[in-house]
Short mmCIF file of C-alpha atoms in Angstrom, two decimals:
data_model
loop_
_atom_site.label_atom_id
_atom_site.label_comp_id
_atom_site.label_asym_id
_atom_site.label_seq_id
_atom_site.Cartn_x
_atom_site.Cartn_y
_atom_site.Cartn_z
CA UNK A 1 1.52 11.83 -5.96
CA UNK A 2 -0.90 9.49 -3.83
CA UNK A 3 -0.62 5.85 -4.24
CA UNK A 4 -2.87 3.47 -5.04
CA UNK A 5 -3.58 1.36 -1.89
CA UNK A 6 -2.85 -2.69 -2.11
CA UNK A 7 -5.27 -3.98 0.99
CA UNK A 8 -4.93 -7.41 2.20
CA UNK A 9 -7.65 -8.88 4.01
CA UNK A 10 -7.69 -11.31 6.90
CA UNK A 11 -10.81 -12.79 7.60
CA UNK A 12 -11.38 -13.25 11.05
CA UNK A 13 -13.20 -16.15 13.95
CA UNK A 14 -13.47 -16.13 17.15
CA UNK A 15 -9.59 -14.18 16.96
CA UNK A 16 -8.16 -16.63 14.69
CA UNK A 17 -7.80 -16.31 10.82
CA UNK A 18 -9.99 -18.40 9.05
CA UNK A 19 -7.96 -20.79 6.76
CA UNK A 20 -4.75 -19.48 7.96
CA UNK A 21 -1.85 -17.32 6.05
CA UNK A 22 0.20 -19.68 3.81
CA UNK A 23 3.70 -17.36 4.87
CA UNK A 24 6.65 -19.88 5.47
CA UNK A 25 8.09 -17.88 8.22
CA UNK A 26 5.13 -17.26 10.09
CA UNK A 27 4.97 -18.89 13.80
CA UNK A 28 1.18 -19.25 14.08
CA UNK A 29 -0.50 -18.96 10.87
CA UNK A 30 -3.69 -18.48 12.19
CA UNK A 31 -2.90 -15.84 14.61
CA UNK A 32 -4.50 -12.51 12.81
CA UNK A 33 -1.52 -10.84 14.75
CA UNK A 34 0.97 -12.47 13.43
CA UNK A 35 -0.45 -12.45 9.89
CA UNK A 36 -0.41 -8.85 10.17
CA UNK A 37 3.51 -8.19 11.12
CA UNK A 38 4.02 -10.20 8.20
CA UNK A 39 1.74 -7.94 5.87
CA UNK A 40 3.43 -5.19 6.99
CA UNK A 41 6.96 -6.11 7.05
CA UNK A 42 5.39 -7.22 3.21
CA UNK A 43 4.65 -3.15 2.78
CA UNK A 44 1.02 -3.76 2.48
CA UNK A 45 -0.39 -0.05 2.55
CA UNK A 46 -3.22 -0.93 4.57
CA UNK A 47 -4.78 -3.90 6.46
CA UNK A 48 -8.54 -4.80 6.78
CA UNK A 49 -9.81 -6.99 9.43
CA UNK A 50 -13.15 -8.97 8.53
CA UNK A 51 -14.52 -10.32 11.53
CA UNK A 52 -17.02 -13.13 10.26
CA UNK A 53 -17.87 -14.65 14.28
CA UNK A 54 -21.01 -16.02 14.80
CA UNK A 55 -22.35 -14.90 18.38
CA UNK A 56 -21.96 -10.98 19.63
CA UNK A 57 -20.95 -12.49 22.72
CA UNK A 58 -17.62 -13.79 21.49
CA UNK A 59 -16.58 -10.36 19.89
CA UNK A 60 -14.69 -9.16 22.52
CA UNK A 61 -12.16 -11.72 21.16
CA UNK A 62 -11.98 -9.34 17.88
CA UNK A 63 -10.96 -6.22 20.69
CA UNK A 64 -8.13 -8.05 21.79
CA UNK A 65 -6.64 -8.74 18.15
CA UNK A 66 -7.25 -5.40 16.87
CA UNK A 67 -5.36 -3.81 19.91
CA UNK A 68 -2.09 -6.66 19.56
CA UNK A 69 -2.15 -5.56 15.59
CA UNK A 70 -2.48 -1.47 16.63
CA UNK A 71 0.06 -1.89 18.92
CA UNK A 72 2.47 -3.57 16.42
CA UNK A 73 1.79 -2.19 13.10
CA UNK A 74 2.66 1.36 12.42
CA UNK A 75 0.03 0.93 9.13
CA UNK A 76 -4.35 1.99 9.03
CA UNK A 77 -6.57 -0.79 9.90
CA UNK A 78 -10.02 -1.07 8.99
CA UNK A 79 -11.96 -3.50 10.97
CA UNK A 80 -15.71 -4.69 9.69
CA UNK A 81 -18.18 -7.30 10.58
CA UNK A 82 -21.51 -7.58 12.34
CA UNK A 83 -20.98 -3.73 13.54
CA UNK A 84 -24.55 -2.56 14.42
CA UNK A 85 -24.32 0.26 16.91
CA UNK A 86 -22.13 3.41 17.29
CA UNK A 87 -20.92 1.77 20.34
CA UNK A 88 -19.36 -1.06 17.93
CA UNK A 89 -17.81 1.75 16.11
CA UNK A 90 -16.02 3.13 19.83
CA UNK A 91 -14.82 0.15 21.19
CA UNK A 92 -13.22 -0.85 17.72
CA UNK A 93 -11.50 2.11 17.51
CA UNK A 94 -10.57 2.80 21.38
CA UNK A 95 -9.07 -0.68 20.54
CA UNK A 96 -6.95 0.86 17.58
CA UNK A 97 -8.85 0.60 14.34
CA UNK A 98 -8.64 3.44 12.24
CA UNK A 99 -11.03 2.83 9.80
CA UNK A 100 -14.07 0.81 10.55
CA UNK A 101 -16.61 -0.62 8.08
CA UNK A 102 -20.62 -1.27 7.95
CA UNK A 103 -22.66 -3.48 6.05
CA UNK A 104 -26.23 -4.62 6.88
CA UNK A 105 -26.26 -2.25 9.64
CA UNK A 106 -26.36 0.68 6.68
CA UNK A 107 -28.59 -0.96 4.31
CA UNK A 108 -30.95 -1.75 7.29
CA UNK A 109 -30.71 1.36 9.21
CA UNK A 110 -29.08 4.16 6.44
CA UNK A 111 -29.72 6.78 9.37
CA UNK A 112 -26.80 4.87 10.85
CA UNK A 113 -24.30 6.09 8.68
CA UNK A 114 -24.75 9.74 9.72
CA UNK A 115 -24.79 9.01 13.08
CA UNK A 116 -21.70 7.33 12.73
CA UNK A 117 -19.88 9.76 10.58
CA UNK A 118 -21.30 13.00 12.63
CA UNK A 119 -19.56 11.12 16.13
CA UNK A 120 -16.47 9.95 14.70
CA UNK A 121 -15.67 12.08 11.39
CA UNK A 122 -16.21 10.86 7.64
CA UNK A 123 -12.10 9.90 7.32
CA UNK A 124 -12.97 6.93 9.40
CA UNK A 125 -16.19 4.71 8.58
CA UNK A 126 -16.76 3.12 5.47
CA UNK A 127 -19.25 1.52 3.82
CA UNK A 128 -19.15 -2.00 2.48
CA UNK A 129 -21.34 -2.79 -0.75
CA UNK A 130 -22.35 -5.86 -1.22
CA UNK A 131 -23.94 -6.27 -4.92
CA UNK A 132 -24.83 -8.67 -7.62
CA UNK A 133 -25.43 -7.97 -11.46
CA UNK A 134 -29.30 -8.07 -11.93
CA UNK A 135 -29.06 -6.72 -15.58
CA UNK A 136 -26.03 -7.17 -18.01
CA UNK A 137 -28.20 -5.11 -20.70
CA UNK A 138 -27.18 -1.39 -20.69
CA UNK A 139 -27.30 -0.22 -18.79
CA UNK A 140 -25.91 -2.29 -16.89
CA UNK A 141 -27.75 -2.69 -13.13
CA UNK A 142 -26.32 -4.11 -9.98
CA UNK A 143 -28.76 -4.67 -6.77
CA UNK A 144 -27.26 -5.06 -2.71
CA UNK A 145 -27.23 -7.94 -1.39
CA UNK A 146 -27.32 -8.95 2.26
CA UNK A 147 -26.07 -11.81 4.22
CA UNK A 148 -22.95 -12.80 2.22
CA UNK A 149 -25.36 -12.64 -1.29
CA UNK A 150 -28.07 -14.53 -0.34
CA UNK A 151 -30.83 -11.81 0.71
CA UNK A 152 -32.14 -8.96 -2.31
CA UNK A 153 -32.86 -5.71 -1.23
CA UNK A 154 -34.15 -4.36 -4.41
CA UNK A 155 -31.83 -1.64 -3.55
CA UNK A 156 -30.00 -0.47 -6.59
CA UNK A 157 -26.23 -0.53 -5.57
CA UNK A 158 -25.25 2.72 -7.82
CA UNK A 159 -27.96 4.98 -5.54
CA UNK A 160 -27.25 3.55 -2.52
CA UNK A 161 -23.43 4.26 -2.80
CA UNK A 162 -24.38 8.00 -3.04
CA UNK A 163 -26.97 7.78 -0.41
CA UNK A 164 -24.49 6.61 2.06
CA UNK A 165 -21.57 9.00 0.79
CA UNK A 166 -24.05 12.01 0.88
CA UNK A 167 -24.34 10.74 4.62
CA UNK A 168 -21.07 10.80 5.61
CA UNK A 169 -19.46 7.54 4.38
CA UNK A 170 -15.52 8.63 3.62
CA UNK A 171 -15.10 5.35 1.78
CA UNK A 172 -16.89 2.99 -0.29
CA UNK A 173 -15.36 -1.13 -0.20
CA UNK A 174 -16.86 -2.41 -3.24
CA UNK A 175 -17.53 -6.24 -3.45
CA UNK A 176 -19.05 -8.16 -6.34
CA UNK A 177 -20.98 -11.24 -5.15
CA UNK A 178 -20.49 -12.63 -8.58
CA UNK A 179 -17.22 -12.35 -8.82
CA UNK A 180 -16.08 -12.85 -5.00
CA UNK A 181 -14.54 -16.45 -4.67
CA UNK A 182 -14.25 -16.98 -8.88
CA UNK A 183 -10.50 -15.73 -9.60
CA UNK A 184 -11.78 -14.16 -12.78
CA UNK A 185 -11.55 -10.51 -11.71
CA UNK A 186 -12.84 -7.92 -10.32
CA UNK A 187 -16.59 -6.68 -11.62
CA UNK A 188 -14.88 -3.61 -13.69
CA UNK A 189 -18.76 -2.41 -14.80
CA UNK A 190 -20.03 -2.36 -11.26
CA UNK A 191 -16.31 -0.74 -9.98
CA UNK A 192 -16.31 1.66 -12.18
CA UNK A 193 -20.26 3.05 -12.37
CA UNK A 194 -19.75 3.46 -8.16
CA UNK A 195 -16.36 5.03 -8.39
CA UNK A 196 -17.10 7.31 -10.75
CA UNK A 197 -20.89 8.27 -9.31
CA UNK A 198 -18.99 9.02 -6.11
CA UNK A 199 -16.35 11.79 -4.51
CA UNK A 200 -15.21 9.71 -1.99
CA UNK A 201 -12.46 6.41 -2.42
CA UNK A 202 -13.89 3.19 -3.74
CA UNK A 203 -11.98 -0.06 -2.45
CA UNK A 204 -12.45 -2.79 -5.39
CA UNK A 205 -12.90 -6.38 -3.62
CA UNK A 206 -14.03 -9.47 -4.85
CA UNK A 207 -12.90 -11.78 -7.36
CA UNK A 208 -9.08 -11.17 -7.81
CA UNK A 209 -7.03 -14.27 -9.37
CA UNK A 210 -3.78 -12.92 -10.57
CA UNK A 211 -2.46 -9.64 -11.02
CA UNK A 212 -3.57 -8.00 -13.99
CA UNK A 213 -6.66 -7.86 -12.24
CA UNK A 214 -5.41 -5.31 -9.62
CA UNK A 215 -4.18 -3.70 -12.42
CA UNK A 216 -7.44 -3.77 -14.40
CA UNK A 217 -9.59 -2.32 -10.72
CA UNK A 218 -7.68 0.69 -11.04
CA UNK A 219 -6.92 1.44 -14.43
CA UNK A 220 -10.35 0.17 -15.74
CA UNK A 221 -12.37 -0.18 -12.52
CA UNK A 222 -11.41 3.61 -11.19
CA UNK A 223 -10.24 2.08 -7.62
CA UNK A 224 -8.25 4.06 -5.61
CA UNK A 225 -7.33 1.22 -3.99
CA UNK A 226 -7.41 -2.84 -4.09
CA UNK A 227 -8.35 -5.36 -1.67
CA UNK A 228 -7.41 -8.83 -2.67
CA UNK A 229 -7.32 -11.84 0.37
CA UNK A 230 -6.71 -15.65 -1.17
CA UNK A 231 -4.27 -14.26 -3.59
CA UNK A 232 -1.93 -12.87 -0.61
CA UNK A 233 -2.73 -15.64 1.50
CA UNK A 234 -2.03 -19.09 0.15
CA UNK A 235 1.08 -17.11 -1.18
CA UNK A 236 0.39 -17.34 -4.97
CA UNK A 237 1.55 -13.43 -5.05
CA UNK A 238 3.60 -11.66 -2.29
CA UNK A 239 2.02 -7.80 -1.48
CA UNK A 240 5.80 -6.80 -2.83
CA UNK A 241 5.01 -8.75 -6.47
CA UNK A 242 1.37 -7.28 -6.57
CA UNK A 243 2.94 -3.72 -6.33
CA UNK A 244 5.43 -4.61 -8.60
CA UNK A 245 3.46 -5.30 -10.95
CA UNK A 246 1.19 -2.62 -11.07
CA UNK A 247 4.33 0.09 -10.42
CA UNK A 248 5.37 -2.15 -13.83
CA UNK A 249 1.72 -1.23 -15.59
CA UNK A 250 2.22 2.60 -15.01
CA UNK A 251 0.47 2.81 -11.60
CA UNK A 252 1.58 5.23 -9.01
CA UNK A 253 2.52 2.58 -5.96
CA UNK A 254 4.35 3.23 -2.54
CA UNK A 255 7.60 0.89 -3.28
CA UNK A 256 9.44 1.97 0.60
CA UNK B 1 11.03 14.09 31.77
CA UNK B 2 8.49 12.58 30.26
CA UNK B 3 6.64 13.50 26.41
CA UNK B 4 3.45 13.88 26.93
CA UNK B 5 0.58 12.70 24.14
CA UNK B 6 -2.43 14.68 24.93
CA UNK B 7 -5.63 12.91 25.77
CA UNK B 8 -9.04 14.86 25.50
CA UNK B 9 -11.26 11.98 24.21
CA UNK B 10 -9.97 12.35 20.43
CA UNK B 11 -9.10 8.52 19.44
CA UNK B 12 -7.23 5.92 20.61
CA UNK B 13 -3.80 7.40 21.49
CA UNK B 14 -2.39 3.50 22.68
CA UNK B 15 -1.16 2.74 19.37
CA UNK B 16 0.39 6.67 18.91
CA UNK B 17 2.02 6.26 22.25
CA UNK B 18 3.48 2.50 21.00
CA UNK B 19 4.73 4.07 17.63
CA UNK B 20 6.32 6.70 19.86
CA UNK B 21 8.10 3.80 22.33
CA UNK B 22 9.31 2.10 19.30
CA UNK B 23 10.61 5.39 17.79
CA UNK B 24 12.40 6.57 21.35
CA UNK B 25 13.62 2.79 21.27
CA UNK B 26 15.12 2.61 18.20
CA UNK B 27 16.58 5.88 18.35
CA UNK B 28 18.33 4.49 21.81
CA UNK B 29 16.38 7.10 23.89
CA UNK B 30 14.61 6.41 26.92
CA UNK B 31 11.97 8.91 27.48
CA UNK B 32 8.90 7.35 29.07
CA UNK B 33 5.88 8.23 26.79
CA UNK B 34 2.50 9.13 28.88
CA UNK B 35 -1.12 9.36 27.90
CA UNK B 36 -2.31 12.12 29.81
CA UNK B 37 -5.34 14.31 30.30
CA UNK B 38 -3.74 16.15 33.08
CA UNK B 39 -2.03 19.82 32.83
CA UNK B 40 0.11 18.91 35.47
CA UNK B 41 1.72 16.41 34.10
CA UNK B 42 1.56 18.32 30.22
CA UNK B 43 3.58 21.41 32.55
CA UNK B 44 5.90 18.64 33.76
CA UNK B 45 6.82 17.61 30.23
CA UNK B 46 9.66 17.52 28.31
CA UNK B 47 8.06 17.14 25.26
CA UNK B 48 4.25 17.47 24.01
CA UNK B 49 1.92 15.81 21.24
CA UNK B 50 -1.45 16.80 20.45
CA UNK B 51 -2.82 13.93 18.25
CA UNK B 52 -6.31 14.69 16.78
CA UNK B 53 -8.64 13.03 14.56
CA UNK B 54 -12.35 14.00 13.66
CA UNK B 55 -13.87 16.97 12.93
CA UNK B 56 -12.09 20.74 13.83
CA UNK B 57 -14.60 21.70 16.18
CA UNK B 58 -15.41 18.93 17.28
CA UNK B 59 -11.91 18.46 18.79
CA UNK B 60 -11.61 22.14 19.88
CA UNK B 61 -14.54 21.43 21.78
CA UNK B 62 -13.13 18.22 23.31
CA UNK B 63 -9.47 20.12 23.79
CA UNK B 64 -11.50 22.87 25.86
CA UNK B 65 -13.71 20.44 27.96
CA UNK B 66 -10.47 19.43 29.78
CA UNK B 67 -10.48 22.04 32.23
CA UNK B 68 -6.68 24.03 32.27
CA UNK B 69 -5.12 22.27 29.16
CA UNK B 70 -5.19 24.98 26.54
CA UNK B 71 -3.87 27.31 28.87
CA UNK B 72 -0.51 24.02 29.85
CA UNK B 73 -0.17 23.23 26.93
CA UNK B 74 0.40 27.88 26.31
CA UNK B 75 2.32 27.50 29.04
CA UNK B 76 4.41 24.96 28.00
CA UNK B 77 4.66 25.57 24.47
CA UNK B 78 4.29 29.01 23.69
CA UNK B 79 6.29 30.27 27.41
CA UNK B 80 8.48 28.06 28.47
CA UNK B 81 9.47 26.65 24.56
CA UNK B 82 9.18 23.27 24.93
CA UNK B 83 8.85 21.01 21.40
CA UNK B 84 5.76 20.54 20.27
CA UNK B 85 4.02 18.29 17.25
CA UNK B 86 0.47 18.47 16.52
CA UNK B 87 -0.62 15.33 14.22
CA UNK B 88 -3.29 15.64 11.81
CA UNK B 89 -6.18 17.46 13.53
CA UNK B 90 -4.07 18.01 16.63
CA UNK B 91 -1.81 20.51 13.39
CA UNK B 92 -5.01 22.21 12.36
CA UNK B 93 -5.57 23.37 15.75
CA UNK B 94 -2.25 24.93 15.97
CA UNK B 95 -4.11 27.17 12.94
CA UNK B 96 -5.92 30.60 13.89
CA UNK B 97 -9.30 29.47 12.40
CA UNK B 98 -11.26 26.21 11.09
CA UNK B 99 -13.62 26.61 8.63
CA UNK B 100 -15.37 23.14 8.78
CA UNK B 101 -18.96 23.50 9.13
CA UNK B 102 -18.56 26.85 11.08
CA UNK B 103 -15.69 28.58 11.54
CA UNK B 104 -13.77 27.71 14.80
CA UNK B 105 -11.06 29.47 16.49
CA UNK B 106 -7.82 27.67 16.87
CA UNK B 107 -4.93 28.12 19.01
CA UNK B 108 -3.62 30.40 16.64
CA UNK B 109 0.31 29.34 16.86
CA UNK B 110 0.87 29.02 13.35
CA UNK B 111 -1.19 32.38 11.43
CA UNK B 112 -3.73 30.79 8.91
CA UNK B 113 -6.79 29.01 8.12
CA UNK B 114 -7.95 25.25 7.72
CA UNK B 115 -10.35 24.70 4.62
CA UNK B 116 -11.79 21.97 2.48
CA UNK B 117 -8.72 21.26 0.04
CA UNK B 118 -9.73 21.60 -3.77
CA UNK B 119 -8.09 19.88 -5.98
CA UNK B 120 -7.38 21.12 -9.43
CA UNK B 121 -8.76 17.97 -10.69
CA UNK B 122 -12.35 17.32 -9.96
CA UNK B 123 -11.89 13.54 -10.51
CA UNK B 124 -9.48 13.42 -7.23
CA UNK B 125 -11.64 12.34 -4.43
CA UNK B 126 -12.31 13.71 -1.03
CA UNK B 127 -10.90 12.81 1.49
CA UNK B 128 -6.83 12.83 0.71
CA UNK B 129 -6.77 9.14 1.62
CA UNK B 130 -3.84 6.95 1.47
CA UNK B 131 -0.09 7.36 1.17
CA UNK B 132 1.72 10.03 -0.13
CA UNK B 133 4.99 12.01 -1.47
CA UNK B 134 6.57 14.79 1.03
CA UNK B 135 7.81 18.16 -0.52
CA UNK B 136 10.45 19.78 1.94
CA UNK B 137 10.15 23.77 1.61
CA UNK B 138 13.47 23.36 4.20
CA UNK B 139 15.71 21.81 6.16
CA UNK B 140 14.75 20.80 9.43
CA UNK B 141 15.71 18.81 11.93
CA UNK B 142 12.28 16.89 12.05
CA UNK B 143 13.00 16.09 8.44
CA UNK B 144 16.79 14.94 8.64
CA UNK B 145 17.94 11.84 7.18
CA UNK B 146 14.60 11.15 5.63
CA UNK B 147 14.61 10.53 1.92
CA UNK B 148 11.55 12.83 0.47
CA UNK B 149 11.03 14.26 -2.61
CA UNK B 150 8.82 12.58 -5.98
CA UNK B 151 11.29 9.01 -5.11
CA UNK B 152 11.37 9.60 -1.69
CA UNK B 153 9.18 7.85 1.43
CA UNK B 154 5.58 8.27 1.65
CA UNK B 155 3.69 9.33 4.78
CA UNK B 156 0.05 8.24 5.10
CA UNK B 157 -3.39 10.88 4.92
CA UNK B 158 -5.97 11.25 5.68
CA UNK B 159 -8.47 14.15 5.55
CA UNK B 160 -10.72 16.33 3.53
CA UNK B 161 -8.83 19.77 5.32
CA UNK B 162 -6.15 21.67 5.41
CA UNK B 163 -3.94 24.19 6.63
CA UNK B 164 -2.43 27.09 4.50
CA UNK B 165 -0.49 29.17 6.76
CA UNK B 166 -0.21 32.67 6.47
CA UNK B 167 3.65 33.01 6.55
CA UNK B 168 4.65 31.00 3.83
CA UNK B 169 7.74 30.50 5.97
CA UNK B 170 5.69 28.27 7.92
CA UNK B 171 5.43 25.47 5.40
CA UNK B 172 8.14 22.65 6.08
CA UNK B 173 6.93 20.15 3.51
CA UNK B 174 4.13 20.31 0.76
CA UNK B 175 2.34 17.50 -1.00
CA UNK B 176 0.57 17.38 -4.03
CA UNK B 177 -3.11 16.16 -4.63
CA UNK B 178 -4.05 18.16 -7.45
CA UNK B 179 -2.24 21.29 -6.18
CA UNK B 180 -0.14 22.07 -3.09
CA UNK B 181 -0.79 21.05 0.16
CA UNK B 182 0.33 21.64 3.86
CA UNK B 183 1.64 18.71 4.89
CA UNK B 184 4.07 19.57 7.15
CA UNK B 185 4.21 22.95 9.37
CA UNK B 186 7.18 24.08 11.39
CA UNK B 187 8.02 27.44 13.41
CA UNK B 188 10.36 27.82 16.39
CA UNK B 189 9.93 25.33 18.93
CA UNK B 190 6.68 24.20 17.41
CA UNK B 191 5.94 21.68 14.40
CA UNK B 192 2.50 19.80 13.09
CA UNK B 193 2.07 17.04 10.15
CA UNK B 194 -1.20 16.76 8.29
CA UNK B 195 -0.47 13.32 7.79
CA UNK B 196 0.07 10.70 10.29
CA UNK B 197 3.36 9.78 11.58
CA UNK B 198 2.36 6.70 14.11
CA UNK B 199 0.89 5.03 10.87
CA UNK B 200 3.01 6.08 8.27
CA UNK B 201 5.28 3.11 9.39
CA UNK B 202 9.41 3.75 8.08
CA UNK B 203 9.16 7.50 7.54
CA UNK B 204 6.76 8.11 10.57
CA UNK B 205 9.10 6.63 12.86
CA UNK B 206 11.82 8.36 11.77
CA UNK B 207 10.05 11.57 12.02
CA UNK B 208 8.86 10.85 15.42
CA UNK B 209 12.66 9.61 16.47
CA UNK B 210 14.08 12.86 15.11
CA UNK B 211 11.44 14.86 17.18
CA UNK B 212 12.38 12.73 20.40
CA UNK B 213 15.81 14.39 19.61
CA UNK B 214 14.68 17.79 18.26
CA UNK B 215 16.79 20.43 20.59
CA UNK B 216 14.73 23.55 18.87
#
């Protein structure tokens, strides 16, 4: 039976992880390397890499990490931030991504998408989604948002997911701009409209404070897989409790 | 001797070849692994690993612009009975046809086709993404010592094809995603996984340890 996927995600500067990995044993806390080992030693079942560097010219800093993690991690890695050109796309994954993810490159461009997924195959670029609730009534509506939820696009999030899957997106990383940053939980209305509008995996992200609320993204939310960061991080839950847990609630989890 | 990973412009093959010079270590072999897009050096080797990721075509296409592989890699494979493992698209194109997009002739090792799995259950997305269960069909050395089964390891997939050989007798190991599916293929000196061994982290390894050791 496949698993549901437990993601954690490093956010990444200049090659360094921005406010570190709270793991005891780690050597270098904010070495994205380093965090990584750990994750997967952890049994995380995937890894995302968000690289959140200001200047294009310091991004080949982001190469060199992704090619130390490839090189020691026998798990996917999806790599995302600031990737505007199919040429992003090749020299993240000659450097040993597997997965790589667009934002405001897709909801500027959506022609981008195809191009990507026609070059490099649909298994291997997803689309992020950034939204934000613009009507609680029902139904309920949720518009993206660009430039970490400050910029409307009066794009409705629910069409654009199928727009991009329709062009080739294999997967869909759903984040709720409400929610991201609150602890209080995934957005299960906005999860769950996108994951069921779509054939393709949706990746729930954005909000998680404790562990019901993995539960809740895939039992209520239709993920096929959860991407939590602070939660793993400042060690308030080890990957190991997380899938625990939801093996506990009745989800199907990879526990070797 | 040498195993040789097969380069034709399909992916970045540095992390298979690490995941293949932890495996060799581990195992206490030591069999230099080489990236190569030369049929020289694919005739020279011991061993031989097409890895493969993108479309079908696409990669027949790229497999064919190397000029003399297919016909090393026939050589070496299909002559002289060397072991073989095709990974994820690098297994398809041991098939006799793709049918993604068009239909594409394989290398037609293993009798069969490669088409768009359907699951029985319309709610189960496309692609197969993520880890999961193998079914062994067998015993085989590739598969030795590696706990499988509903409670067994997990390997990691991903893709929205598949292979369904002809000879039933082809099928090492199953999976299910709504219905059967080829994960594993295996026939005489020659062996492919759907899945993806260099990420599929304790059972991948072990899998690509017990093919450094395969004596088919």
């Amino acid at each position: 039976m496949l698993k549901i996927r437990v993601i954690p995600c490093l956010d990444v500067k200049d090659g360094r992880v921005v406010k570190g990995v709270q793991f005891a044993d780690l050597v270098d806390a904010g070495d994205p390397v380093e965090a990584a080992k750990a994750y997967d030693a952890a049994g995380a079942d995937e890894l995302t890499f968000l690289d959140i560097t200001a200047s294009h010219e310091e991004r080949g800093t982001l190469l060199d990490v992704v090619q130390r993690t490839a090189e020691a991690c026998f798990m996917p890695l999806t790599v995302g931030g600031g990737v505007r050109t199919v040429e992003d796309i090749r020299r993240l994954l000659l450097a040993g991504a597997d997965k790589v993810s667009i934002n405001t490159a897709a909801v500027t461009r959506r022609d981008f998408v195809r191009e990507a997924a026609e070059k490099f195959g649909d298994q291997c670029i997803v689309v992020a989604i950034d939204a934000k609730k613009v009507s609680a009534g029902y139904p309920e509506k949720w518009e993206i948002f660009t430039h970490g939820g400050r910029n409307p696009t009066g794009i409705d999030a629910v069409d654009y997911a199928r727009e991009v899957v329709s062009l080739g997106a294999g997967e869909l990383l759903v984040t709720s701009m409400d929610k991201d940053g609150t602890k209080s939980g995934y957005d299960i209305g906005l999860m769950r409209t996108i994951a069921d509008a779509v054939s393709v995996p949706v990746v729930a992200s954005g909000g998680v404070g404790n562990l019901d609320d993995l539960v809740a993204g895939v039992r209520d939310g239709h993920a096929s897989a959860v991407l939590a960061a602070s939660i793993f991080h400042f060690g308030t839950y080890s990957v190991g409790e997380a899938k625990a847990h939801m093996a506990a609630a009745g989800l199907p989890m990879r526990m070797d | 001797m040498t195993v040789a990973i097969i380069d034709y412009g399909s992916g970045n093959l540095h992390s298979a070849q690490k995941a293949f010079e932890r495996a060799a270590r581990e195992a206490g072999l030591s069999i230099p692994i080489v990236v190569t897009a030369d049929p020289d050096a694919v005739r020279r080797a011991e061993r031989i690993v097409l890895p493969g990721v993108g479309a079908f075509a696409d990669c027949r296409r790229g497999l064919d612009s190397v000029p003399g592989m297919v016909e090393a890699m026939t050589e070496a494979v299909r002559r002289d009975g060397k072991p073989f493992l095709g990974i994820c698209v690098g297994m398809q194109l041991m098939a006799s046809r793709g049918l993604e997009y068009s239909t594409t002739a394989g290398l037609d090792w293993i009798h069969g086709d490669v088409a768009l799995i359907r699951p029985y259950d319309a709610a189960l997305k496309i692609p197969h993404m993520g880890w999961n269960n193998l079914h062994p069909q067998a015993e085989h050395p590739l598969i030795a010592d590696i706990p499988l089964g509903p409670s067994g390891q997990n390997a990691y997939f991903v893709h929205s094809y598949a292979l369904t050989p002809a000879d039933p007798q082809d099928v090492l190991a199953l999976t299910d995603y709504g219905g059967p599916v080829t994960a594993i293929v295996a026939k005489d000196n020659m062996a492919g996984t759907q899945f993806h061994p260099e990420k599929s982290q304790k059972l991948g390894l072990k899998l690509i340890a017990n093919f450094l050791g395969w004596r088919p």
